[in-house]
Coordinates of C-alpha atoms in Angstrom, one line a residue:
M24 CA 134.9 17.3 88.3
A25 CA 133.9 19.1 85.0
L26 CA 130.7 17.0 84.8
F27 CA 129.9 17.9 88.4
L28 CA 130.4 21.6 87.8
A29 CA 128.2 21.4 84.6
A30 CA 125.4 19.7 86.5
A31 CA 125.6 22.0 89.5
P32 CA 123.0 24.8 89.5
V33 CA 124.1 28.4 89.0
D34 CA 122.7 29.8 92.2
Q35 CA 124.9 32.3 93.9
P36 CA 128.0 33.8 92.4
P37 CA 130.8 35.2 94.6
L38 CA 129.9 38.8 95.6
P39 CA 132.2 41.5 94.3
A40 CA 134.9 42.6 96.8
V41 CA 135.6 45.8 95.0
P42 CA 133.0 48.6 94.4
Q43 CA 131.9 49.2 90.9
S44 CA 132.9 45.6 89.8
A45 CA 131.1 42.5 88.7
E46 CA 131.2 38.7 89.3
I47 CA 129.6 36.6 86.5
Q48 CA 128.8 32.9 86.2
L49 CA 127.7 31.3 82.9
K50 CA 126.5 27.8 82.5
L51 CA 125.8 26.2 79.1
E52 CA 122.7 24.0 79.3
R53 CA 122.4 20.8 77.3
D54 CA 119.7 22.3 75.1
G55 CA 122.1 25.1 74.0
S56 CA 120.7 27.9 76.2
L57 CA 123.1 29.9 78.4
S58 CA 122.2 30.6 82.0
V59 CA 123.8 33.8 83.3
V60 CA 124.1 35.2 86.8
E61 CA 125.7 38.6 87.4
A62 CA 126.6 40.1 90.8
V63 CA 127.2 43.8 90.4
S64 CA 128.5 46.2 93.1
V65 CA 127.2 49.8 92.7
P66 CA 128.9 52.5 94.8
E67 CA 126.7 54.7 97.1
G68 CA 125.0 57.5 95.2
V69 CA 125.8 56.1 91.8
T70 CA 123.4 54.6 89.2
M71 CA 124.8 52.1 86.7
D72 CA 122.9 51.5 83.5
R73 CA 123.7 48.8 80.9
R74 CA 122.3 48.3 77.4
V75 CA 123.0 45.0 75.6
Q76 CA 122.3 44.9 71.9
L77 CA 120.4 41.8 70.9
R78 CA 120.9 42.3 67.2
V79 CA 124.6 42.5 66.3
P80 CA 126.3 42.7 62.9
A81 CA 127.6 39.4 61.4
P82 CA 129.6 38.6 58.3
H83 CA 128.1 38.5 54.8
H84 CA 125.5 41.3 55.3
R85 CA 123.7 39.5 58.1
D86 CA 122.8 40.2 61.7
R87 CA 122.9 37.8 64.6
L88 CA 119.9 37.7 66.9
F89 CA 120.0 36.9 70.6
T90 CA 117.0 36.3 72.8
I91 CA 116.9 36.9 76.6
R92 CA 114.3 35.4 78.9
D93 CA 113.5 34.5 82.5
V94 CA 115.0 37.8 83.8
V95 CA 115.2 38.2 87.6
V96 CA 116.7 41.1 89.5
E97 CA 117.6 40.6 93.2
G98 CA 118.5 43.9 94.9
S99 CA 117.9 47.6 94.0
G100 CA 117.3 47.8 90.3
N101 CA 115.3 46.6 87.4
A102 CA 115.7 45.1 83.9
Q103 CA 113.8 45.2 80.7
V104 CA 113.9 43.1 77.4
G105 CA 113.0 45.0 74.3
P106 CA 112.9 43.9 70.7
D107 CA 116.5 45.0 70.0
A108 CA 118.1 45.5 73.4
F109 CA 118.3 44.3 77.0
T110 CA 118.6 47.1 79.5
V111 CA 119.5 47.0 83.2
R112 CA 119.4 49.8 85.7
L113 CA 121.0 49.3 89.1
T114 CA 121.3 51.6 92.1
S115 CA 123.5 51.6 95.3
G116 CA 124.4 48.3 96.7
T117 CA 125.1 44.8 95.4
S118 CA 122.5 43.4 93.0
I119 CA 122.2 40.0 91.3
V120 CA 120.8 39.8 87.8
R121 CA 119.7 36.4 86.5
Y122 CA 118.7 35.6 82.9
T123 CA 118.8 33.0 80.1
V124 CA 120.3 33.6 76.7
D125 CA 119.2 31.8 73.5
G126 CA 121.2 32.1 70.3
A127 CA 124.7 32.1 71.8
V128 CA 125.8 28.8 70.1
A129 CA 126.9 29.0 66.5
G130 CA 128.3 25.7 65.4
N131 CA 130.7 24.6 68.2
R132 CA 131.3 28.2 69.4
V133 CA 129.6 29.9 72.3
T134 CA 129.8 33.7 72.3
W135 CA 128.4 36.2 74.8
E136 CA 129.2 39.7 75.9
L137 CA 130.2 39.4 79.6
A138 CA 130.2 43.1 80.1
G139 CA 129.4 46.0 77.7
G140 CA 127.2 49.0 77.3
W141 CA 127.7 50.1 80.9
S142 CA 127.2 53.8 81.6
T143 CA 130.1 53.9 84.0
D144 CA 133.6 52.3 84.3
L145 CA 134.0 48.9 85.8
K146 CA 137.0 48.5 88.1
F147 CA 137.2 44.7 87.9
I148 CA 135.3 41.9 86.1
R149 CA 135.6 38.2 86.8
A150 CA 133.6 35.5 85.1
S151 CA 133.4 31.7 85.0
F152 CA 132.0 29.4 82.3
A153 CA 130.8 25.8 82.8
S154 CA 129.7 23.4 80.0
P155 CA 128.9 19.7 79.7
R156 CA 132.4 19.1 78.1
I157 CA 135.8 20.7 78.6
P158 CA 136.4 23.5 76.0
A159 CA 138.9 22.9 73.2
A160 CA 139.8 26.6 73.1
V161 CA 138.9 30.0 74.6
D162 CA 139.2 33.6 73.5
C163 CA 138.3 36.9 75.1
L164 CA 138.4 40.5 73.8
A165 CA 138.1 43.7 75.8
G166 CA 138.0 47.3 74.9
P167 CA 136.1 49.5 72.4
P168 CA 133.5 47.5 70.3
D169 CA 135.7 47.5 67.1
S170 CA 139.0 46.7 68.9
D171 CA 140.8 43.3 69.2
F172 CA 142.6 43.7 72.5
P173 CA 142.7 40.5 74.6
C174 CA 141.3 40.3 78.0
G175 CA 143.5 40.3 81.1
A176 CA 143.0 36.5 81.5
A177 CA 141.2 33.7 79.7
Q178 CA 142.0 30.1 80.5
V179 CA 140.7 26.7 81.4
D180 CA 141.7 25.7 85.0
H181 CA 142.7 22.3 86.3
A182 CA 139.1 21.5 87.1
G183 CA 137.9 22.1 83.5
L184 CA 136.2 25.4 84.4
T185 CA 136.8 28.4 82.1
R186 CA 137.7 31.6 83.8
F187 CA 138.0 35.2 82.5
S188 CA 139.1 38.5 84.1
Q189 CA 139.6 42.1 83.2
Q190 CA 140.5 45.3 85.0
N191 CA 139.4 48.8 84.3
L192 CA 136.9 48.5 81.6
A193 CA 135.9 52.0 80.4
A194 CA 132.3 53.1 80.1
G195 CA 130.9 51.9 76.7
D196 CA 133.7 49.3 76.2
R197 CA 132.9 45.6 76.0
M198 CA 134.2 42.3 77.2
T199 CA 133.3 39.4 74.9
A200 CA 134.0 35.7 75.6
T201 CA 134.2 33.0 73.0
V202 CA 134.4 29.3 73.9
E203 CA 135.0 26.5 71.4
L204 CA 133.6 23.2 72.4
P205 CA 134.1 19.7 71.0
G206 CA 131.7 18.9 68.2
G207 CA 128.2 17.8 69.2
T208 CA 128.4 19.1 72.7
V209 CA 125.1 21.0 72.5
P210 CA 122.8 21.8 69.5
A211 CA 123.5 25.1 67.7
N212 CA 120.9 27.8 68.1
A213 CA 122.4 30.9 66.5
V214 CA 119.9 32.9 64.5
L215 CA 121.1 34.8 61.5
V216 CA 118.9 37.2 59.6
P217 CA 119.6 39.6 56.7
A218 CA 121.0 42.9 57.9
K219 CA 118.7 46.0 57.7
T220 CA 120.7 47.4 54.9
L221 CA 120.3 47.5 51.1
A222 CA 122.9 44.8 50.7
G223 CA 121.2 42.8 53.4
A224 CA 117.9 43.0 51.7
F225 CA 119.4 40.8 48.9
V226 CA 121.0 38.2 51.1
L227 CA 120.2 34.6 50.2
T228 CA 118.1 33.1 52.9
A229 CA 116.2 29.8 53.3
P230 CA 112.9 31.2 52.0
V231 CA 114.7 32.8 49.1
A232 CA 116.6 29.6 48.3
W233 CA 113.2 27.7 48.2
A234 CA 111.9 30.5 45.9
W235 CA 114.9 30.1 43.5
A236 CA 114.3 26.3 43.5
A237 CA 110.7 26.9 42.6
F238 CA 111.7 29.3 39.9
G239 CA 114.1 26.7 38.4
A240 CA 111.3 24.1 38.5
F241 CA 109.0 26.6 36.8
L242 CA 111.5 27.1 34.0
L243 CA 112.0 23.4 33.5
A244 CA 108.2 22.8 33.4
A245 CA 107.7 25.8 31.0
A246 CA 110.4 24.5 28.7
A247 CA 108.9 21.0 28.8
F248 CA 105.5 22.4 28.0
A249 CA 106.8 24.5 25.2
G250 CA 108.6 21.5 23.7
F251 CA 105.6 19.3 24.0
A252 CA 103.3 22.0 22.5
R253 CA 105.7 22.4 19.5
R254 CA 106.0 18.7 18.9
R255 CA 102.4 17.5 19.3
D256 CA 101.6 18.4 15.7
T257 CA 103.5 15.4 14.4
G258 CA 102.4 12.1 12.9
D259 CA 100.3 11.3 9.8
P260 CA 97.2 13.4 9.3
P261 CA 93.9 11.5 9.7
K262 CA 91.9 10.8 6.7
A263 CA 89.2 13.4 6.2
G264 CA 86.7 14.1 3.4
L265 CA 84.2 16.8 2.5
L266 CA 81.1 14.6 2.6
A267 CA 79.2 13.7 5.8
G268 CA 77.6 10.4 6.4
N269 CA 74.3 11.6 5.0
G270 CA 75.9 12.7 1.7
E271 CA 75.9 16.4 2.5
F272 CA 78.9 18.7 2.4
A273 CA 80.7 19.2 5.7
S274 CA 84.1 20.7 6.4
P275 CA 86.1 19.5 9.5
D276 CA 84.7 21.2 12.6
G277 CA 83.1 23.9 10.4
V278 CA 86.5 25.3 9.3
L279 CA 86.3 28.0 6.6
P280 CA 88.6 28.2 3.6
G281 CA 89.9 31.5 4.9
H282 CA 91.1 29.8 8.1
A283 CA 93.5 27.4 6.4
G284 CA 96.4 29.8 5.9
V285 CA 96.6 30.8 9.6
L286 CA 95.9 27.3 11.0
L287 CA 98.5 25.6 8.7
H288 CA 101.2 28.3 8.2
G289 CA 100.5 31.0 10.8
R290 CA 99.6 33.7 8.3
A291 CA 96.9 34.5 5.8
G292 CA 97.6 35.7 2.2
P293 CA 95.9 36.4 -1.1
A294 CA 95.0 32.7 -1.6
D295 CA 93.0 32.7 1.7
L296 CA 91.3 35.9 0.7
A297 CA 90.5 34.6 -2.7
A298 CA 89.2 31.3 -1.2
T299 CA 86.9 33.2 1.0
V300 CA 85.5 35.3 -1.9
L301 CA 85.1 32.0 -3.9
D302 CA 83.3 30.4 -1.0
L303 CA 80.9 33.3 -0.8
A304 CA 80.2 32.8 -4.5
V305 CA 79.6 29.1 -4.0
R306 CA 77.2 29.8 -1.1
N307 CA 75.2 32.2 -3.4
Y308 CA 76.2 35.5 -1.8
V309 CA 78.3 36.5 -4.9
W310 CA 77.5 36.0 -8.6
V311 CA 80.2 35.6 -11.2
S312 CA 79.5 36.8 -14.7
E313 CA 81.4 37.6 -17.9
G314 CA 84.2 35.6 -16.5
T315 CA 85.6 38.6 -14.5
R316 CA 82.7 40.4 -12.8
L317 CA 81.6 39.9 -9.2
T318 CA 78.1 41.0 -8.3
R319 CA 76.2 41.0 -5.0
R320 CA 73.7 38.2 -5.2
N321 CA 72.3 38.1 -1.7
P322 CA 72.9 40.4 1.2
P323 CA 75.1 39.2 4.1
D324 CA 73.0 37.5 6.8
E325 CA 73.4 35.7 10.1
H326 CA 75.0 32.7 8.5
L327 CA 78.2 34.8 7.7
T328 CA 80.9 35.3 10.3
A329 CA 82.3 38.8 11.1
F330 CA 85.4 37.8 9.1
E331 CA 83.3 36.9 6.0
R332 CA 81.2 40.0 6.3
A333 CA 84.4 42.1 6.4
V334 CA 85.7 40.3 3.2
F335 CA 82.4 40.8 1.5
D336 CA 82.3 44.5 2.2
A337 CA 86.0 45.0 1.3
V338 CA 85.7 43.2 -2.1
L339 CA 82.2 44.4 -2.9
P340 CA 81.6 47.8 -1.3
E341 CA 79.2 48.5 -4.2
D342 CA 76.9 46.2 -6.2
S343 CA 79.6 44.8 -8.6
V344 CA 83.2 45.0 -9.4
T345 CA 85.5 43.5 -12.1
L346 CA 88.8 41.8 -11.5
A347 CA 90.5 44.7 -13.4
E348 CA 88.9 47.2 -11.0
L349 CA 89.7 45.0 -8.0
R350 CA 93.4 45.2 -8.9
Q351 CA 93.3 49.0 -8.5
R352 CA 92.0 48.7 -4.9
H353 CA 93.7 48.0 -1.7
V354 CA 92.1 44.8 -0.4
E355 CA 93.8 42.9 2.4
V356 CA 92.8 40.1 4.7
P357 CA 90.8 41.5 7.7
R358 CA 93.2 40.1 10.2
A359 CA 91.5 41.5 13.3
E360 CA 88.2 39.8 12.4
L361 CA 90.0 36.6 11.2
T362 CA 92.0 36.4 14.5
A363 CA 88.9 37.1 16.6
D364 CA 87.0 34.3 14.8
L365 CA 89.8 31.8 15.3
V366 CA 90.3 32.8 19.0
G367 CA 86.5 32.6 19.5
R368 CA 86.5 29.0 18.2
G369 CA 89.2 28.1 20.6
W370 CA 91.8 27.3 17.8
L371 CA 94.2 30.1 18.5
R372 CA 95.6 31.8 21.6
R373 CA 94.7 35.4 22.1
P374 CA 97.5 37.2 20.4
G375 CA 100.0 38.8 22.8
R376 CA 98.0 37.9 25.9
L377 CA 100.7 35.8 27.5
R378 CA 103.4 38.3 26.5
R379 CA 101.4 41.2 28.1
A380 CA 100.8 39.1 31.2
G381 CA 104.5 38.4 31.5
I382 CA 105.3 42.1 31.2
R383 CA 102.8 42.9 34.0
V384 CA 104.3 40.3 36.2
A385 CA 107.8 41.7 35.6
C386 CA 106.6 45.2 36.5
Y387 CA 105.0 43.8 39.7
G388 CA 108.3 42.1 40.4
V389 CA 110.3 45.3 40.0
F390 CA 107.9 47.1 42.4
L391 CA 108.1 44.3 44.9
T392 CA 111.9 44.3 44.7
V393 CA 112.1 48.0 45.6
L394 CA 109.4 47.7 48.3
L395 CA 111.1 44.7 50.0
A396 CA 114.6 46.3 49.7
L397 CA 113.3 49.4 51.6
T398 CA 111.2 47.6 54.1
A399 CA 111.2 43.9 55.2
G400 CA 114.2 42.6 53.2
Y401 CA 114.1 39.4 51.1
A402 CA 114.3 41.5 48.0
Q403 CA 115.4 38.5 45.9
L404 CA 111.8 37.4 46.0
G405 CA 111.0 40.4 43.9
V406 CA 113.9 39.7 41.6
I407 CA 112.6 36.1 41.1
L408 CA 109.1 37.4 40.3
T409 CA 110.7 39.9 37.8
L410 CA 112.6 37.1 36.1
A411 CA 109.5 34.9 36.0
G412 CA 107.7 37.7 34.2
V413 CA 110.5 38.1 31.7
A414 CA 110.6 34.4 31.1
V415 CA 106.9 34.2 30.5
S416 CA 107.0 37.2 28.1
A417 CA 110.0 35.8 26.2
G418 CA 108.8 32.3 26.3
S419 CA 105.5 33.2 24.8
A420 CA 107.2 33.5 21.4
L421 CA 108.2 29.9 21.7
L422 CA 104.7 28.7 22.1
P423 CA 102.7 27.9 18.9
E424 CA 99.8 30.2 18.2
R425 CA 97.5 27.3 17.8
R426 CA 95.8 25.8 20.8
R427 CA 95.4 22.1 21.2
A428 CA 92.0 22.2 19.4
G429 CA 93.5 24.3 16.6
T430 CA 96.3 21.7 16.1
G431 CA 93.7 19.0 15.7
V432 CA 91.8 21.0 13.1
A433 CA 95.1 21.7 11.2
R434 CA 95.9 18.0 11.1
R435 CA 92.4 17.3 9.7
L436 CA 92.9 20.0 7.1
R437 CA 96.0 18.2 6.0
G438 CA 93.9 15.1 5.7
V439 CA 91.4 17.1 3.6
A440 CA 94.3 18.3 1.4
A441 CA 95.4 14.7 0.9
G442 CA 91.8 13.8 -0.1
L443 CA 91.6 16.6 -2.5
A444 CA 94.8 15.6 -4.2
S445 CA 93.5 12.0 -4.7
A446 CA 89.8 12.8 -5.5
R447 CA 87.8 10.1 -7.2
P448 CA 84.7 11.8 -8.7
K449 CA 83.6 8.6 -10.3
D450 CA 82.7 7.3 -6.8
L451 CA 80.2 10.1 -6.4
T452 CA 76.7 10.5 -7.9
K453 CA 76.0 13.3 -10.3
P454 CA 74.2 15.5 -7.7
Q455 CA 77.1 14.9 -5.3
R456 CA 79.7 15.8 -7.9
E457 CA 78.0 19.2 -8.4
L458 CA 77.9 19.9 -4.7
V459 CA 81.3 18.5 -3.8
F460 CA 83.2 20.2 -6.6
S461 CA 81.9 23.7 -6.0
R462 CA 82.0 23.5 -2.2
G463 CA 85.4 21.9 -2.3
L464 CA 86.9 24.3 -4.8
P465 CA 87.6 27.1 -2.2
Y466 CA 89.3 24.5 0.0
A467 CA 91.4 23.2 -2.9
L468 CA 92.5 26.8 -3.6
A469 CA 93.4 27.5 0.1
L470 CA 95.1 24.2 0.6
G471 CA 97.2 24.3 -2.6
E472 CA 95.4 21.4 -4.3
L473 CA 93.5 23.3 -6.9
G474 CA 95.2 21.6 -9.9
P475 CA 94.5 18.0 -9.0
W476 CA 91.0 18.8 -7.8
V477 CA 90.0 20.6 -11.0
A478 CA 91.7 18.0 -13.2
A479 CA 89.9 15.1 -11.5
F480 CA 86.4 16.6 -12.1
D481 CA 87.2 18.0 -15.6
A482 CA 88.2 14.5 -16.7
V483 CA 84.8 12.8 -16.1
R484 CA 82.5 12.3 -19.0
H485 CA 79.8 14.6 -17.6
P486 CA 81.6 17.3 -15.7
P487 CA 79.5 18.9 -12.9
P488 CA 77.8 22.3 -13.8
I489 CA 79.0 25.4 -12.1
Y490 CA 75.8 27.0 -10.7
W491 CA 77.5 30.1 -9.3
H492 CA 78.9 31.2 -12.7
D493 CA 76.9 32.3 -15.7
G494 CA 77.2 30.4 -19.0
D495 CA 78.2 26.9 -19.7
T496 CA 81.3 26.8 -17.4
T497 CA 83.6 23.8 -17.0
P498 CA 85.5 22.9 -13.9
D499 CA 88.7 23.9 -15.7
Q500 CA 87.3 27.4 -16.3
A501 CA 86.2 27.6 -12.7
G502 CA 89.7 26.8 -11.7
S503 CA 91.1 29.4 -14.1
F504 CA 88.7 32.0 -12.5
A505 CA 90.0 31.0 -9.0
I506 CA 93.6 31.6 -10.2
Q507 CA 92.7 35.0 -11.8
L508 CA 90.9 36.0 -8.6
T509 CA 94.0 35.2 -6.5
G510 CA 96.2 37.1 -8.9
A511 CA 93.9 40.1 -8.7
L512 CA 94.0 40.2 -4.9
A513 CA 97.7 39.6 -4.8
T514 CA 98.2 42.5 -7.3
T515 CA 96.2 44.8 -5.0
R516 CA 98.6 44.0 -2.1
R517 CA 101.7 44.6 -4.4
G518 CA 100.2 47.9 -5.6
H519 CA 99.6 49.0 -2.1
L520 CA 103.2 48.2 -1.1
R521 CA 104.5 50.2 -4.1
D522 CA 102.3 53.1 -3.2
L523 CA 103.7 53.0 0.3
V524 CA 107.3 53.0 -1.0
R525 CA 106.6 55.8 -3.4
E526 CA 104.9 57.8 -0.6
K527 CA 108.0 57.4 1.6
Q528 CA 110.3 58.3 -1.2
G529 CA 108.3 61.4 -1.9
Q530 CA 108.4 62.4 1.7
H531 CA 112.2 61.8 1.7
T532 CA 112.6 64.0 -1.4
V533 CA 110.5 66.8 0.0
S534 CA 112.5 66.8 3.3
H535 CA 115.8 67.0 1.4
S536 CA 114.5 69.8 -0.8
R537 CA 113.3 71.8 2.2
A538 CA 116.5 71.3 3.9
G539 CA 118.4 72.6 0.9
T540 CA 116.2 75.7 0.3
P541 CA 117.8 77.9 3.0
G542 CA 121.3 77.1 1.8
T543 CA 120.3 78.0 -1.8
A544 CA 118.7 81.2 -0.8
G545 CA 121.7 82.2 1.2
A546 CA 124.0 81.4 -1.7
S547 CA 122.0 83.6 -4.1

């Protein structure tokens, strides 16, 4: 009998026998939609209006959405479906309103407001509910929207049909029926969306969950990339020399002595500055005389980089300078030019670029969070973007400053250092010795292999001449000059630091004396 009732069409409900009352039939279709037929009796001279909210509050800062379609009104009246409400207006007589509801099935429960939102009282309401299977439980509430008063009657009869009834429902009150069905009776179709509140804007939804999953994958990928980038500079350095196949001097990838400190240790110091000055002397831009005097030999030309020009101008602003005079000056590595040179060669990342990009993304995320919270919801998408920017900014410190190409150059520099430490001048011709010793001296100084390099060439029977230094200079004397030059440039840095400390101490003393003056004057 229950299957027969479920299969039977909902055509004509019983007509109300009492004025200002309603007879309702509901049928749950196998696809989860709910067919509703309402017969409403309106007294003469009365207009009855009904407004059914299609977006109703649900737990956990969500709203539940209902959809009404296929609306037909038989009798004197009309009905309209808006984005948030279903409205009915009926005039005198008995009218029949037919419609289909989607979204009434949540899990195994079917919920619908049998009556509610009417502008007038209802004397009597009777409803029946048919479904493909006999319900396991029924519930019905009647009264004000926030009340939990039970209906007059709610039961499953002997034929398996669920029946509800209620007398004297006041205007604005509601009558809501809930039917629990056996599992799998019909597919669930309830639609839950975040509530239009600030808390609802941060509700976890399916798109937000996918965004969190993508964010987690991004963090894992970023951590893996950072770990790979920090570990790729492992293994033995390849063998590298300072002679090309044609016997001419050639450094790996054109790297300069002043690049070594940053590429190998991430910083440049006095040894890198001294190696650059020494390289300028070896390349005939600077002449060394009297053991301690540096003199301009040739003006800077297009063969010098901006970094080398900056060093040349800082060390030799005039025609000549002695090491003693150089100690009195403040000469530092021109870091901006050095960094720009290394970035331009593709060996270093642009400093702070990734960190600044992360900060910008985080700011965009904060703006998006506020915008979504006040408008469309899904504000957690902005939170995720903010955290992604913070992760990028913080994670930039974990990435090595060297790019992949810079790591390769650094490994070859280590190979050059190993070659300098085990140099065999006897395997070179005399012209090659002169070229290789002088051109290799700045690299030996920058790579910390000055002692073995000088000792190897000083030990041969005919040591190579030093063409960039006046007098009969030996390799050992050239090495001593390199050490003195490094010490002079290191002294200028220490002297500058002492001057800074003294300047700060002097400001501190002046501030204290000024602070004590008014008190002294007052005491006297």
